[in-house]
mmCIF file of C-alpha atoms in Angstrom:
data_model
loop_
_atom_site.group_PDB
_atom_site.id
_atom_site.type_symbol
_atom_site.label_atom_id
_atom_site.label_comp_id
_atom_site.label_asym_id
_atom_site.label_seq_id
_atom_site.Cartn_x
_atom_site.Cartn_y
_atom_site.Cartn_z
ATOM 1 C CA MET A 1131 -0.223 -0.205 0.335
ATOM 2 C CA ASP A 1132 3.072 2.340 -1.138
ATOM 3 C CA MET A 1133 0.264 4.718 -2.661
ATOM 4 C CA GLU A 1134 -1.211 5.349 0.556
ATOM 5 C CA GLN A 1135 1.646 7.385 1.238
ATOM 6 C CA ASN A 1136 1.964 9.109 -2.043
ATOM 7 C CA ARG A 1137 -1.413 10.523 -2.214
ATOM 8 C CA PRO A 1138 -2.029 14.200 -1.741
ATOM 9 C CA LEU A 1139 -3.568 14.455 1.858
ATOM 10 C CA ARG A 1140 -7.263 14.797 2.073
ATOM 11 C CA VAL A 1141 -9.771 15.806 4.954
ATOM 12 C CA ILE A 1142 -13.176 15.800 5.337
ATOM 13 C CA VAL A 1143 -14.670 19.111 8.278
ATOM 14 C CA SER A 1144 -18.061 18.207 9.230
ATOM 15 C CA GLY A 1145 -20.601 20.576 11.667
ATOM 16 C CA GLY A 1146 -22.538 23.687 11.686
ATOM 17 C CA GLY A 1147 -25.065 25.016 11.949
ATOM 18 C CA THR A 1148 -24.559 28.392 13.492
ATOM 19 C CA GLY A 1149 -21.892 30.827 12.914
ATOM 20 C CA GLY A 1150 -20.414 29.888 16.278
ATOM 21 C CA HIS A 1151 -19.236 26.704 14.126
ATOM 22 C CA ILE A 1152 -19.129 27.276 10.395
ATOM 23 C CA PHE A 1153 -15.888 30.205 10.523
ATOM 24 C CA PRO A 1154 -13.658 27.478 13.231
ATOM 25 C CA ALA A 1155 -14.170 24.993 10.350
ATOM 26 C CA VAL A 1156 -13.124 27.463 7.961
ATOM 27 C CA SER A 1157 -10.046 28.905 9.269
ATOM 28 C CA ILE A 1158 -9.508 25.203 10.087
ATOM 29 C CA ALA A 1159 -9.532 24.492 6.497
ATOM 30 C CA ASN A 1160 -8.005 27.211 5.714
ATOM 31 C CA ALA A 1161 -4.856 26.613 7.721
ATOM 32 C CA VAL A 1162 -4.375 23.011 6.083
ATOM 33 C CA LYS A 1163 -4.564 24.805 3.252
ATOM 34 C CA ARG A 1164 -1.612 27.061 4.034
ATOM 35 C CA GLN A 1165 0.243 24.510 5.542
ATOM 36 C CA HIS A 1166 -0.242 21.938 2.655
ATOM 37 C CA PRO A 1167 -1.892 23.866 -0.656
ATOM 38 C CA GLU A 1168 -2.262 20.402 -2.562
ATOM 39 C CA ALA A 1169 -4.146 19.344 0.333
ATOM 40 C CA GLU A 1170 -8.323 18.110 -1.110
ATOM 41 C CA ILE A 1171 -10.473 19.007 1.608
ATOM 42 C CA LEU A 1172 -14.390 17.923 1.276
ATOM 43 C CA PHE A 1173 -17.153 19.492 3.700
ATOM 44 C CA VAL A 1174 -20.242 18.130 5.198
ATOM 45 C CA GLY A 1175 -23.321 19.610 6.633
ATOM 46 C CA ALA A 1176 -26.186 19.334 7.264
ATOM 47 C CA GLU A 1177 -29.170 20.379 4.750
ATOM 48 C CA GLY A 1178 -30.932 23.966 4.877
ATOM 49 C CA ARG A 1179 -28.436 24.827 7.243
ATOM 50 C CA MET A 1180 -26.175 27.979 7.294
ATOM 51 C CA GLU A 1181 -22.984 26.124 6.125
ATOM 52 C CA MET A 1182 -24.824 24.850 2.785
ATOM 53 C CA GLN A 1183 -24.454 28.648 1.333
ATOM 54 C CA ARG A 1184 -21.143 30.324 3.667
ATOM 55 C CA VAL A 1185 -18.591 27.357 2.779
ATOM 56 C CA PRO A 1186 -19.127 27.197 -0.876
ATOM 57 C CA ALA A 1187 -18.504 31.090 -0.594
ATOM 58 C CA ALA A 1188 -15.403 30.743 1.440
ATOM 59 C CA GLY A 1189 -14.610 28.629 -1.836
ATOM 60 C CA TYR A 1190 -14.261 25.130 -0.320
ATOM 61 C CA LYS A 1191 -17.053 22.220 -1.368
ATOM 62 C CA ILE A 1192 -19.803 20.988 0.733
ATOM 63 C CA ILE A 1193 -22.435 17.792 0.950
ATOM 64 C CA GLY A 1194 -25.390 18.323 3.307
ATOM 65 C CA LEU A 1195 -27.016 14.980 5.323
ATOM 66 C CA PRO A 1196 -30.872 14.949 6.211
ATOM 67 C CA VAL A 1197 -29.484 15.318 9.800
ATOM 68 C CA ARG A 1198 -31.727 17.271 12.638
ATOM 69 C CA GLY A 1199 -31.630 16.951 16.290
ATOM 70 C CA LEU A 1200 -33.696 16.237 18.468
ATOM 71 C CA VAL A 1201 -36.465 17.365 19.679
ATOM 72 C CA ARG A 1202 -37.777 17.992 22.986
ATOM 73 C CA PRO A 1203 -38.942 16.486 25.135
ATOM 74 C CA LEU A 1204 -36.503 12.861 23.769
ATOM 75 C CA TRP A 1205 -38.951 11.183 24.691
ATOM 76 C CA SER A 1206 -41.386 12.339 21.279
ATOM 77 C CA LEU A 1207 -42.489 10.327 18.443
ATOM 78 C CA LYS A 1208 -40.480 12.872 16.261
ATOM 79 C CA ASN A 1209 -37.275 12.392 17.250
ATOM 80 C CA ILE A 1210 -38.615 8.131 15.558
ATOM 81 C CA GLY A 1211 -38.193 10.494 11.920
ATOM 82 C CA VAL A 1212 -34.774 12.249 13.575
ATOM 83 C CA MET A 1213 -33.553 8.702 14.099
ATOM 84 C CA PHE A 1214 -34.038 7.498 11.195
ATOM 85 C CA ASP A 1215 -32.453 10.685 9.307
ATOM 86 C CA PHE A 1216 -29.194 9.678 11.797
ATOM 87 C CA LEU A 1217 -29.010 6.619 9.981
ATOM 88 C CA ARG A 1218 -29.268 7.296 6.491
ATOM 89 C CA SER A 1219 -26.872 9.959 6.698
ATOM 90 C CA LYS A 1220 -24.395 8.283 8.151
ATOM 91 C CA ARG A 1221 -25.401 5.114 4.782
ATOM 92 C CA LYS A 1222 -24.700 8.242 3.338
ATOM 93 C CA VAL A 1223 -21.556 9.792 4.645
ATOM 94 C CA LYS A 1224 -19.997 6.023 5.055
ATOM 95 C CA ALA A 1225 -20.444 6.740 0.858
ATOM 96 C CA ILE A 1226 -18.460 10.125 0.392
ATOM 97 C CA ILE A 1227 -15.264 8.742 2.621
ATOM 98 C CA GLN A 1228 -15.693 5.604 0.016
ATOM 99 C CA ASP A 1229 -15.532 8.002 -3.126
ATOM 100 C CA PHE A 1230 -13.602 10.743 -1.380
ATOM 101 C CA GLN A 1231 -11.118 8.415 0.492
ATOM 102 C CA PRO A 1232 -10.285 10.848 3.269
ATOM 103 C CA GLN A 1233 -7.152 10.052 6.135
ATOM 104 C CA VAL A 1234 -8.530 12.237 8.517
ATOM 105 C CA ALA A 1235 -12.433 13.478 9.956
ATOM 106 C CA VAL A 1236 -12.870 17.168 12.053
ATOM 107 C CA GLY A 1237 -15.622 17.665 13.891
ATOM 108 C CA VAL A 1238 -16.700 20.769 14.938
ATOM 109 C CA GLY A 1239 -20.376 19.998 16.728
ATOM 110 C CA GLY A 1240 -22.948 20.722 14.997
ATOM 111 C CA TYR A 1241 -25.831 18.563 13.345
ATOM 112 C CA ALA A 1242 -23.971 16.995 10.751
ATOM 113 C CA SER A 1243 -20.400 16.210 12.699
ATOM 114 C CA ALA A 1244 -21.946 13.444 14.247
ATOM 115 C CA PRO A 1245 -22.745 11.095 11.939
ATOM 116 C CA THR A 1246 -19.839 11.700 9.963
ATOM 117 C CA LEU A 1247 -17.425 11.379 12.491
ATOM 118 C CA ASN A 1248 -19.722 8.152 13.606
ATOM 119 C CA ALA A 1249 -18.690 6.900 9.796
ATOM 120 C CA ALA A 1250 -15.468 7.266 9.542
ATOM 121 C CA TYR A 1251 -14.530 6.118 13.214
ATOM 122 C CA SER A 1252 -16.572 3.118 11.654
ATOM 123 C CA MET A 1253 -14.533 3.101 9.258
ATOM 124 C CA GLY A 1254 -11.136 3.424 10.742
ATOM 125 C CA ILE A 1255 -9.996 6.981 9.746
ATOM 126 C CA PRO A 1256 -8.147 9.131 12.609
ATOM 127 C CA CYS A 1257 -10.906 11.565 13.981
ATOM 128 C CA LEU A 1258 -10.662 15.568 15.549
ATOM 129 C CA ILE A 1259 -13.053 17.374 17.024
ATOM 130 C CA GLN A 1260 -12.329 21.237 18.111
ATOM 131 C CA GLU A 1261 -14.394 22.330 20.818
ATOM 132 C CA GLN A 1262 -15.427 25.812 21.291
ATOM 133 C CA ASN A 1263 -16.957 26.830 24.395
ATOM 134 C CA SER A 1264 -16.191 25.930 27.978
ATOM 135 C CA TYR A 1265 -19.161 23.593 28.795
ATOM 136 C CA ALA A 1266 -19.443 21.397 25.536
ATOM 137 C CA GLY A 1267 -21.779 20.204 23.415
ATOM 138 C CA VAL A 1268 -23.632 17.038 22.934
ATOM 139 C CA THR A 1269 -22.597 16.486 20.122
ATOM 140 C CA ASN A 1270 -18.913 16.156 20.881
ATOM 141 C CA ARG A 1271 -19.531 14.926 23.890
ATOM 142 C CA SER A 1272 -20.827 12.257 22.510
ATOM 143 C CA LEU A 1273 -17.778 12.004 20.079
ATOM 144 C CA ALA A 1274 -14.899 11.960 22.167
ATOM 145 C CA LYS A 1275 -15.143 7.851 22.553
ATOM 146 C CA LYS A 1276 -14.548 7.875 19.274
ATOM 147 C CA ALA A 1277 -11.875 10.849 18.971
ATOM 148 C CA GLN A 1278 -7.922 10.770 18.708
ATOM 149 C CA LYS A 1279 -8.222 14.584 19.461
ATOM 150 C CA ILE A 1280 -10.776 17.389 21.031
ATOM 151 C CA CYS A 1281 -9.226 21.069 20.273
ATOM 152 C CA VAL A 1282 -10.478 22.768 22.821
ATOM 153 C CA ALA A 1283 -10.252 26.694 24.798
ATOM 154 C CA TYR A 1284 -10.774 26.546 27.637
ATOM 155 C CA SER A 1285 -9.402 24.986 30.926
ATOM 156 C CA GLY A 1286 -11.400 22.083 32.894
ATOM 157 C CA MET A 1287 -12.206 21.006 30.136
ATOM 158 C CA GLU A 1288 -11.108 17.150 31.724
ATOM 159 C CA ARG A 1289 -15.271 16.688 33.240
ATOM 160 C CA PHE A 1290 -15.965 16.577 29.529
ATOM 161 C CA PHE A 1291 -13.243 14.614 27.701
ATOM 162 C CA PRO A 1292 -10.664 11.644 28.525
ATOM 163 C CA ALA A 1293 -8.120 14.599 29.814
ATOM 164 C CA ASP A 1294 -5.212 12.845 27.707
ATOM 165 C CA LYS A 1295 -6.920 13.139 24.419
ATOM 166 C CA ILE A 1296 -7.407 17.161 25.342
ATOM 167 C CA ILE A 1297 -5.214 19.366 23.886
ATOM 168 C CA MET A 1298 -5.161 23.461 24.690
ATOM 169 C CA THR A 1299 -5.533 25.603 21.192
ATOM 170 C CA GLY A 1300 -7.745 28.175 21.960
ATOM 171 C CA ASN A 1301 -10.299 29.036 19.063
ATOM 172 C CA PRO A 1302 -9.787 29.732 15.224
ATOM 173 C CA VAL A 1303 -11.430 33.470 14.501
ATOM 174 C CA ARG A 1304 -11.689 35.570 11.579
ATOM 175 C CA GLN A 1305 -8.277 36.381 10.048
ATOM 176 C CA ASN A 1306 -8.325 39.644 8.655
ATOM 177 C CA LEU A 1307 -9.687 41.064 13.135
ATOM 178 C CA LEU A 1308 -6.046 40.099 13.127
ATOM 179 C CA GLU A 1309 -4.990 42.531 10.114
ATOM 180 C CA ASN A 1310 -6.687 45.683 9.814
ATOM 181 C CA GLN A 1311 -3.537 47.930 10.743
ATOM 182 C CA THR A 1312 -6.264 51.284 10.491
ATOM 183 C CA SER A 1313 -6.255 53.646 13.692
ATOM 184 C CA GLN A 1314 -9.259 54.296 15.724
ATOM 185 C CA GLU A 1315 -9.891 57.550 14.394
ATOM 186 C CA GLU A 1316 -9.527 56.200 10.808
ATOM 187 C CA ALA A 1317 -12.122 53.474 11.754
ATOM 188 C CA ARG A 1318 -14.217 55.790 13.808
ATOM 189 C CA GLN A 1319 -14.823 57.971 10.784
ATOM 190 C CA SER A 1320 -15.702 55.440 8.532
ATOM 191 C CA PHE A 1321 -18.963 54.442 10.281
ATOM 192 C CA GLY A 1322 -19.281 58.794 9.902
ATOM 193 C CA LEU A 1323 -18.676 58.845 13.633
ATOM 194 C CA GLU A 1324 -16.201 62.216 15.098
ATOM 195 C CA PRO A 1325 -11.934 60.524 15.696
ATOM 196 C CA ASP A 1326 -12.553 61.409 19.245
ATOM 197 C CA LYS A 1327 -14.964 60.299 20.964
ATOM 198 C CA LYS A 1328 -15.587 58.006 23.351
ATOM 199 C CA THR A 1329 -17.249 54.860 21.440
ATOM 200 C CA VAL A 1330 -19.996 52.131 22.419
ATOM 201 C CA LEU A 1331 -19.628 48.903 19.754
ATOM 202 C CA ILE A 1332 -23.076 46.929 21.127
ATOM 203 C CA VAL A 1333 -23.653 44.449 18.682
ATOM 204 C CA GLY A 1334 -26.766 42.533 18.219
ATOM 205 C CA GLY A 1335 -26.959 38.720 16.667
ATOM 206 C CA SER A 1336 -28.585 37.352 14.174
ATOM 207 C CA LEU A 1337 -31.958 35.937 16.459
ATOM 208 C CA GLY A 1338 -30.436 35.618 19.556
ATOM 209 C CA ALA A 1339 -29.652 39.782 19.774
ATOM 210 C CA ARG A 1340 -33.461 40.524 21.553
ATOM 211 C CA THR A 1341 -33.013 41.193 24.785
ATOM 212 C CA VAL A 1342 -29.890 43.625 23.829
ATOM 213 C CA ASN A 1343 -31.894 45.830 21.356
ATOM 214 C CA GLU A 1344 -34.570 45.807 23.918
ATOM 215 C CA SER A 1345 -31.481 47.345 26.735
ATOM 216 C CA VAL A 1346 -30.693 49.985 24.238
ATOM 217 C CA LEU A 1347 -34.452 51.251 23.046
ATOM 218 C CA ALA A 1348 -34.976 51.429 26.722
ATOM 219 C CA HIS A 1349 -32.356 54.139 27.267
ATOM 220 C CA LEU A 1350 -32.161 56.743 23.907
ATOM 221 C CA ASP A 1351 -32.252 59.168 26.107
ATOM 222 C CA ASP A 1352 -29.080 58.292 28.425
ATOM 223 C CA ILE A 1353 -27.886 58.608 25.017
ATOM 224 C CA ARG A 1354 -28.729 60.531 23.789
ATOM 225 C CA LYS A 1355 -27.262 63.351 26.649
ATOM 226 C CA SER A 1356 -24.400 60.492 27.241
ATOM 227 C CA ASN A 1357 -21.434 62.307 25.241
ATOM 228 C CA VAL A 1358 -20.485 58.233 24.470
ATOM 229 C CA GLN A 1359 -21.335 57.441 20.466
ATOM 230 C CA PHE A 1360 -22.546 54.359 20.187
ATOM 231 C CA ILE A 1361 -22.816 51.696 17.135
ATOM 232 C CA TRP A 1362 -25.597 49.570 17.329
ATOM 233 C CA GLN A 1363 -25.451 46.265 15.333
ATOM 234 C CA THR A 1364 -29.689 45.156 15.553
ATOM 235 C CA GLY A 1365 -29.659 41.949 13.482
ATOM 236 C CA LYS A 1366 -31.160 42.277 9.990
ATOM 237 C CA TYR A 1367 -34.118 40.409 12.756
ATOM 238 C CA TYR A 1368 -34.864 43.143 14.135
ATOM 239 C CA SER A 1369 -34.558 46.793 12.264
ATOM 240 C CA GLN A 1370 -37.676 46.834 10.469
ATOM 241 C CA SER A 1371 -39.215 46.892 14.066
ATOM 242 C CA ILE A 1372 -36.249 49.392 15.686
ATOM 243 C CA SER A 1373 -36.106 51.512 13.267
ATOM 244 C CA GLU A 1374 -39.777 52.298 13.172
ATOM 245 C CA ALA A 1375 -38.667 53.016 17.528
ATOM 246 C CA LEU A 1376 -36.247 55.385 16.111
ATOM 247 C CA GLU A 1377 -38.810 57.136 13.726
ATOM 248 C CA LYS A 1378 -41.132 57.484 17.157
ATOM 249 C CA SER A 1379 -39.086 59.175 18.912
ATOM 250 C CA GLU A 1380 -36.651 62.077 19.314
ATOM 251 C CA ALA A 1381 -32.748 61.444 17.214
ATOM 252 C CA VAL A 1382 -29.825 60.097 18.284
ATOM 253 C CA PRO A 1383 -27.834 62.411 16.838
ATOM 254 C CA ASN A 1384 -24.530 59.715 18.427
ATOM 255 C CA LEU A 1385 -26.043 56.375 17.415
ATOM 256 C CA LYS A 1386 -25.382 54.585 14.392
ATOM 257 C CA VAL A 1387 -28.326 51.979 13.976
ATOM 258 C CA MET A 1388 -27.272 49.456 11.238
ATOM 259 C CA ASP A 1389 -29.024 46.456 10.518
ATOM 260 C CA PHE A 1390 -25.541 44.126 10.034
ATOM 261 C CA ILE A 1391 -22.049 45.200 9.507
ATOM 262 C CA GLY A 1392 -19.650 44.009 7.111
ATOM 263 C CA CYS A 1393 -16.673 44.873 8.041
ATOM 264 C CA MET A 1394 -16.428 44.197 12.304
ATOM 265 C CA ASP A 1395 -13.004 44.493 11.205
ATOM 266 C CA TYR A 1396 -13.513 48.231 11.701
ATOM 267 C CA ALA A 1397 -16.023 48.050 13.910
ATOM 268 C CA TYR A 1398 -14.285 45.901 16.715
ATOM 269 C CA ALA A 1399 -11.274 49.365 16.623
ATOM 270 C CA ALA A 1400 -13.557 52.454 16.773
ATOM 271 C CA ALA A 1401 -14.927 50.980 20.399
ATOM 272 C CA ASP A 1402 -13.312 51.495 23.215
ATOM 273 C CA LEU A 1403 -15.802 48.946 24.692
ATOM 274 C CA VAL A 1404 -17.813 46.431 23.234
ATOM 275 C CA VAL A 1405 -21.717 45.304 24.360
ATOM 276 C CA SER A 1406 -21.823 41.652 22.804
ATOM 277 C CA ARG A 1407 -23.153 38.224 23.280
ATOM 278 C CA ALA A 1408 -20.903 35.110 24.942
ATOM 279 C CA GLY A 1409 -20.496 32.781 21.795
ATOM 280 C CA ALA A 1410 -17.006 31.584 21.911
ATOM 281 C CA SER A 1411 -15.895 33.057 18.153
ATOM 282 C CA SER A 1412 -16.774 36.146 19.704
ATOM 283 C CA ILE A 1413 -15.245 35.923 22.980
ATOM 284 C CA SER A 1414 -12.545 34.561 21.255
ATOM 285 C CA GLU A 1415 -11.681 38.146 19.121
ATOM 286 C CA LEU A 1416 -12.508 40.243 21.904
ATOM 287 C CA CYS A 1417 -9.009 38.498 23.645
ATOM 288 C CA LEU A 1418 -7.720 38.523 20.016
ATOM 289 C CA LEU A 1419 -7.872 41.964 20.060
ATOM 290 C CA GLY A 1420 -7.396 43.072 24.009
ATOM 291 C CA LYS A 1421 -11.029 44.990 24.084
ATOM 292 C CA PRO A 1422 -13.290 45.697 26.934
ATOM 293 C CA CYS A 1423 -16.273 43.642 27.092
ATOM 294 C CA VAL A 1424 -19.892 43.527 28.908
ATOM 295 C CA LEU A 1425 -20.729 40.442 28.230
ATOM 296 C CA VAL A 1426 -24.364 39.622 27.853
ATOM 297 C CA PRO A 1427 -24.591 35.378 27.406
ATOM 298 C CA SER A 1428 -27.848 34.519 25.673
ATOM 299 C CA PRO A 1429 -30.722 32.216 27.638
ATOM 300 C CA ASN A 1430 -31.879 30.256 23.904
ATOM 301 C CA VAL A 1431 -28.625 28.173 23.856
ATOM 302 C CA ALA A 1432 -27.831 25.054 24.681
ATOM 303 C CA GLU A 1433 -26.840 24.149 28.058
ATOM 304 C CA ASP A 1434 -26.697 27.266 28.420
ATOM 305 C CA HIS A 1435 -23.500 27.281 27.188
ATOM 306 C CA GLN A 1436 -23.103 30.927 27.084
ATOM 307 C CA THR A 1437 -23.438 31.878 31.087
ATOM 308 C CA GLN A 1438 -20.381 29.206 31.240
ATOM 309 C CA ASN A 1439 -18.222 31.333 28.502
ATOM 310 C CA ALA A 1440 -19.083 34.455 30.140
ATOM 311 C CA LEU A 1441 -18.571 33.575 33.462
ATOM 312 C CA ALA A 1442 -15.293 31.620 32.983
ATOM 313 C CA LEU A 1443 -14.223 36.086 31.544
ATOM 314 C CA SER A 1444 -15.854 38.321 34.274
ATOM 315 C CA SER A 1445 -14.211 35.581 37.443
ATOM 316 C CA LYS A 1446 -11.386 37.168 35.691
ATOM 317 C CA ASP A 1447 -11.928 40.022 35.859
ATOM 318 C CA ALA A 1448 -11.701 40.476 32.215
ATOM 319 C CA ALA A 1449 -14.855 41.001 30.931
ATOM 320 C CA ILE A 1450 -17.869 42.341 32.790
ATOM 321 C CA PHE A 1451 -21.014 40.348 33.525
ATOM 322 C CA VAL A 1452 -24.464 41.055 33.010
ATOM 323 C CA ALA A 1453 -26.852 38.754 33.110
ATOM 324 C CA ASP A 1454 -30.176 39.265 30.449
ATOM 325 C CA LYS A 1455 -32.470 39.401 32.775
ATOM 326 C CA GLU A 1456 -31.356 42.357 33.947
ATOM 327 C CA ALA A 1457 -29.992 43.780 30.804
ATOM 328 C CA LYS A 1458 -33.114 46.252 30.372
ATOM 329 C CA GLU A 1459 -32.359 47.616 33.564
ATOM 330 C CA LYS A 1460 -28.612 48.092 33.800
ATOM 331 C CA LEU A 1461 -27.145 47.372 30.399
ATOM 332 C CA VAL A 1462 -26.551 50.910 28.534
ATOM 333 C CA GLN A 1463 -25.845 52.461 32.236
ATOM 334 C CA THR A 1464 -23.220 49.697 32.853
ATOM 335 C CA ALA A 1465 -21.242 50.928 29.077
ATOM 336 C CA LEU A 1466 -21.428 54.422 29.634
ATOM 337 C CA GLU A 1467 -20.048 54.294 33.042
ATOM 338 C CA THR A 1468 -17.259 51.454 31.936
ATOM 339 C CA VAL A 1469 -16.323 53.470 28.709
ATOM 340 C CA THR A 1470 -15.739 56.387 30.894
ATOM 341 C CA ASN A 1471 -13.536 54.977 33.158
ATOM 342 C CA ASP A 1472 -10.280 54.570 31.469
ATOM 343 C CA GLU A 1473 -8.273 52.901 34.436
ATOM 344 C CA ARG A 1474 -11.363 50.231 34.231
ATOM 345 C CA LEU A 1475 -11.053 50.500 30.592
ATOM 346 C CA LEU A 1476 -7.330 49.706 30.105
ATOM 347 C CA SER A 1477 -7.601 46.898 33.460
ATOM 348 C CA LEU A 1478 -9.914 44.683 31.748
ATOM 349 C CA SER A 1479 -7.955 44.498 28.420
ATOM 350 C CA GLU A 1480 -4.548 44.052 29.718
ATOM 351 C CA ASN A 1481 -6.880 41.334 31.921
ATOM 352 C CA VAL A 1482 -8.460 39.740 28.479
ATOM 353 C CA LYS A 1483 -5.389 39.234 26.515
ATOM 354 C CA LYS A 1484 -4.240 37.323 28.945
ATOM 355 C CA LEU A 1485 -6.534 34.683 28.148
ATOM 356 C CA ALA A 1486 -5.528 35.100 23.864
ATOM 357 C CA PHE A 1487 -4.126 32.286 21.631
ATOM 358 C CA LEU A 1488 -2.521 32.676 19.258
ATOM 359 C CA ASN A 1489 -2.226 30.644 16.012
ATOM 360 C CA SER A 1490 -5.451 28.394 16.577
ATOM 361 C CA SER A 1491 -6.138 27.514 13.185
ATOM 362 C CA ASP A 1492 -2.288 26.798 12.785
ATOM 363 C CA ILE A 1493 -1.707 24.549 15.780
ATOM 364 C CA ILE A 1494 -5.015 22.836 14.984
ATOM 365 C CA ALA A 1495 -4.100 21.727 11.264
ATOM 366 C CA GLU A 1496 -0.201 20.218 12.904
ATOM 367 C CA GLU A 1497 -2.605 18.225 14.210
ATOM 368 C CA VAL A 1498 -4.753 17.100 11.889
ATOM 369 C CA TYR A 1499 -1.474 16.465 9.458
ATOM 370 C CA LYS A 1500 0.290 14.602 12.810
ATOM 371 C CA LEU A 1501 -2.827 12.353 12.513
ATOM 372 C CA VAL A 1502 -2.885 11.698 8.495
ATOM 373 C CA VAL A 1503 0.773 10.769 9.233
ATOM 374 C CA GLU A 1504 0.003 8.016 11.887
ATOM 375 C CA TYR A 1505 -2.672 6.637 9.232
ATOM 376 C CA LYS A 1506 -0.339 6.190 6.606
ATOM 377 C CA LYS A 1507 1.995 4.602 8.878
ATOM 378 C CA ARG A 1508 -0.002 2.655 9.463
ATOM 379 C CA ASN A 1509 -2.251 1.960 6.202
ATOM 380 C CA ASN A 1510 1.460 1.817 4.425
#
């Protein structure tokens, strides 16, 4: 089987469902390509989910599986159909693996990674999983026995995974955020803001943005009276109702409202303080950029992992924690008090930087390649 030694590197990457899974998956693929330009990479996703558009846009081929999540309560009859789809997906993956002949499978969490890594494991393909959160997702927990390596971003993950498989790598993030050399003044001017005024960036995500948005609407008066300017990403889903609410109120000239910010690198550069949900990708970006932040964990996520993520930072005085149920009352006031306190901003920035991991995607790509080398030795 000398042939195996000479064949180009072939990697299956699987998972998705949310940007928090897709960004790391694409970052890992890009790092594998940087290190091994000849590598062939195939993504496996879930039909009808976000990855089916995002992955081709990043330049990779993706095949969709008819997989979906379990319905609560677990004894629901609908789960019979879910299990049937899982088995269909696993059969489909086995055919994909026979055709593509990967030497390694990478799972990043999300529906598709369960049947993909289960099938890969049963066919003798080495598996690596990447867990973004401080509270491991149910898919990755179920795959832990089958993975040779588990790449994590937080300490204390031995409570979910076998300690000897864990590698501390951090989360891969969007590369362009780190490469932006724009000054704070230029970044502010690009949003039509004053170059020398304190600036707060409020990032309402997609559907998880409601509480954050309601908190801003409830305190337009405080924002208007302050000597601080705000960039507010509302999320497309809420933009209509928010613009209607703003039309009925007195103008707020120091509030720049956008449904979606295309150039997040400029938005981060403009901000002295960021208000955000506590998704793993967002937190990793804030750590790398050393951005002082107020985190409002979304309560509508599996296993409340955003609260765990936020506490991992706030317990080290690397972020300010505001609970979702208290946000409407406290969020804007907390942001205004923090952004005008230079000493507080500096200590938050210094502490959050200490939690950053550089070159996460490159380290994970190296671990992927080590598994391929072992696989080739075994199959030679």
